[in-house]
Tab-separated table of C-alpha atoms in Angstrom:
chain	number	residue	atom	x	y	z
C	146	MET	CA	76.304	119.999	120.843
C	147	ALA	CA	80.271	119.539	121.254
C	148	ASN	CA	79.375	116.271	119.346
C	149	GLN	CA	77.468	117.285	116.466
C	150	ILE	CA	79.259	117.311	113.137
C	151	ASP	CA	79.261	121.053	110.831
C	152	LYS	CA	76.571	120.853	108.502
C	153	SER	CA	77.896	123.231	106.335
C	154	PHE	CA	80.449	120.894	105.169
C	155	PRO	CA	77.803	117.947	103.972
C	156	ARG	CA	79.841	115.027	103.138
C	157	LYS	CA	80.094	113.481	99.892
C	158	TYR	CA	81.715	110.355	100.700
C	159	LEU	CA	80.519	109.163	103.331
C	160	ALA	CA	77.105	108.693	104.041
C	161	ALA	CA	75.337	111.027	106.819
C	162	SER	CA	74.424	108.247	109.070
C	163	PHE	CA	78.577	107.436	109.220
C	164	ASP	CA	79.792	106.508	112.566
C	165	PRO	CA	83.513	107.237	113.121
C	166	THR	CA	83.672	105.304	116.408
C	167	ASP	CA	82.608	102.272	115.094
C	168	VAL	CA	85.359	99.949	114.009
C	169	LYS	CA	83.075	97.952	111.126
C	170	SER	CA	82.364	101.032	109.485
C	171	VAL	CA	85.638	102.505	109.834
C	172	THR	CA	87.123	99.447	108.570
C	173	ALA	CA	84.846	98.988	105.614
C	174	ALA	CA	85.344	102.549	104.187
C	175	TYR	CA	89.691	102.148	104.746
C	176	ALA	CA	88.657	98.632	102.865
C	177	GLU	CA	86.822	100.206	100.094
C	178	LEU	CA	89.391	102.692	99.519
C	179	GLU	CA	92.019	100.084	99.467
C	180	ALA	CA	90.071	97.486	97.106
C	181	ARG	CA	89.084	100.665	94.496
C	182	LYS	CA	90.964	101.096	91.328
C	183	LEU	CA	92.376	104.403	91.173
C	184	GLY	CA	92.093	105.058	87.417
C	185	ASP	CA	92.887	108.627	85.778
C	186	GLY	CA	93.765	111.648	87.097
C	187	PRO	CA	90.184	112.845	88.215
C	188	ALA	CA	89.621	108.945	89.729
C	189	ILE	CA	92.958	109.635	91.847
C	190	GLU	CA	91.926	112.927	92.945
C	191	LYS	CA	88.545	111.702	93.965
C	192	TRP	CA	90.013	108.786	96.114
C	193	ILE	CA	92.138	111.206	97.554
C	194	LEU	CA	89.191	113.467	98.664
C	195	ASP	CA	87.475	110.467	99.334
C	196	TRP	CA	89.883	109.238	102.223
C	197	GLU	CA	90.683	113.003	103.137
C	198	GLU	CA	86.814	112.947	104.244
C	199	LEU	CA	87.083	109.580	105.941
C	200	GLY	CA	89.784	111.210	107.854
C	201	SER	CA	88.521	114.461	108.406
C	202	ALA	CA	85.727	112.544	110.039
C	203	ILE	CA	87.556	110.335	112.647
C	204	SER	CA	89.510	113.688	113.509
C	205	ASP	CA	86.789	115.327	113.867
C	206	LYS	CA	85.547	112.557	116.487
C	207	TYR	CA	88.755	112.298	117.841
C	208	SER	CA	89.042	116.075	119.027
C	209	ARG	CA	85.582	116.856	120.134
C	210	ALA	CA	86.239	113.127	122.718
C	211	HIS	CA	89.516	114.657	123.553
C	212	VAL	CA	88.288	117.848	124.610
C	213	ALA	CA	84.879	116.763	126.105
C	214	SER	CA	87.324	114.285	128.501
C	215	THR	CA	89.355	117.366	128.968
C	216	VAL	CA	86.912	119.943	130.061
C	217	ASN	CA	85.215	117.532	132.540
C	218	THR	CA	87.988	114.704	133.943
C	219	ALA	CA	85.586	113.257	136.112
C	220	ASP	CA	82.942	112.551	133.132
C	221	GLU	CA	83.568	108.728	132.675
C	222	ALA	CA	81.283	108.397	129.696
C	223	ALA	CA	83.462	111.335	127.912
C	224	GLU	CA	86.783	109.064	128.842
C	225	LYS	CA	85.069	106.131	128.130
C	226	SER	CA	84.465	107.625	124.594
C	227	TYR	CA	87.619	108.723	123.778
C	228	MET	CA	89.713	106.019	125.315
C	229	GLN	CA	87.796	104.231	122.490
C	230	LEU	CA	88.630	106.087	119.620
C	231	VAL	CA	92.322	105.948	120.903
C	232	GLU	CA	92.346	102.278	121.302
C	233	GLU	CA	90.541	100.939	118.470
C	234	ILE	CA	90.075	103.721	115.684
C	235	LEU	CA	93.340	105.314	115.466
C	236	PRO	CA	95.226	101.906	114.803
C	237	LEU	CA	93.003	101.504	112.287
C	238	THR	CA	93.851	105.066	110.645
C	239	GLU	CA	97.482	104.218	110.958
C	240	THR	CA	97.126	100.657	109.318
C	241	PHE	CA	95.059	101.414	106.511
C	242	GLY	CA	97.095	105.167	106.353
C	243	PHE	CA	100.249	103.356	105.405
C	244	LYS	CA	98.556	101.058	102.924
C	245	LEU	CA	96.509	103.612	101.326
C	246	ASN	CA	100.317	105.606	101.301
C	247	LYS	CA	102.004	102.681	99.184
C	248	LYS	CA	98.824	102.474	97.114
C	249	LEU	CA	99.259	106.127	96.191
C	250	ILE	CA	102.613	106.057	95.433
C	251	ASP	CA	103.281	102.972	93.592
C	252	SER	CA	100.659	103.918	91.207
C	253	PRO	CA	102.050	105.039	88.276
C	254	LEU	CA	98.644	107.101	87.679
C	255	THR	CA	99.713	109.786	90.170
C	256	ALA	CA	101.650	110.791	87.482
C	257	LYS	CA	98.473	112.342	85.777
C	258	LEU	CA	97.659	114.235	88.862
C	259	ASP	CA	97.468	118.097	88.794
C	260	PRO	CA	100.816	119.560	89.766
C	261	PHE	CA	98.706	121.153	92.817
C	262	TYR	CA	99.224	117.831	94.535
C	263	ALA	CA	102.930	117.549	94.446
C	264	CYS	CA	103.735	118.802	97.693
C	265	TYR	CA	100.889	116.405	99.042
C	266	LEU	CA	102.684	113.583	97.099
C	267	LYS	CA	106.189	114.477	98.657
C	268	ALA	CA	104.612	114.319	101.758
C	269	THR	CA	103.286	110.825	101.310
C	270	ARG	CA	106.664	109.582	100.014
C	271	THR	CA	108.476	111.016	103.077
C	272	ASP	CA	105.644	109.369	105.207
C	273	ILE	CA	106.189	106.052	104.010
C	274	GLU	CA	109.768	106.482	103.959
C	275	LEU	CA	109.765	107.275	107.803
C	276	GLY	CA	107.630	103.800	108.548
C	277	GLY	CA	104.344	105.589	108.666
């Protein structure tokens, strides 16, 4: 039950079968975002939303694995699942996250984004400045 995805928020970018613990799948999703042209304001917004969906899928799986590994510390399968995410998936989120932050901020097309994104862009710039 703890490892089921909440279906009330269906995915729009990732396939329903997407596995956020699979290194190849996660890498492919990040690589697609990295390669995608940003285009105009609506295209950048879709890119951001797709990136956020990927991050949410990974974060959801990570949170559930963390809870499962702490609820029963004798559960070796839960510990293994959690450690796989920590050792294999989270480093990908850091590496690609920095690249995607740079891609977004370096694009002159971000000026076409709705003012709603001003705080998001400011946080992204700060993240880059801090090296993350």
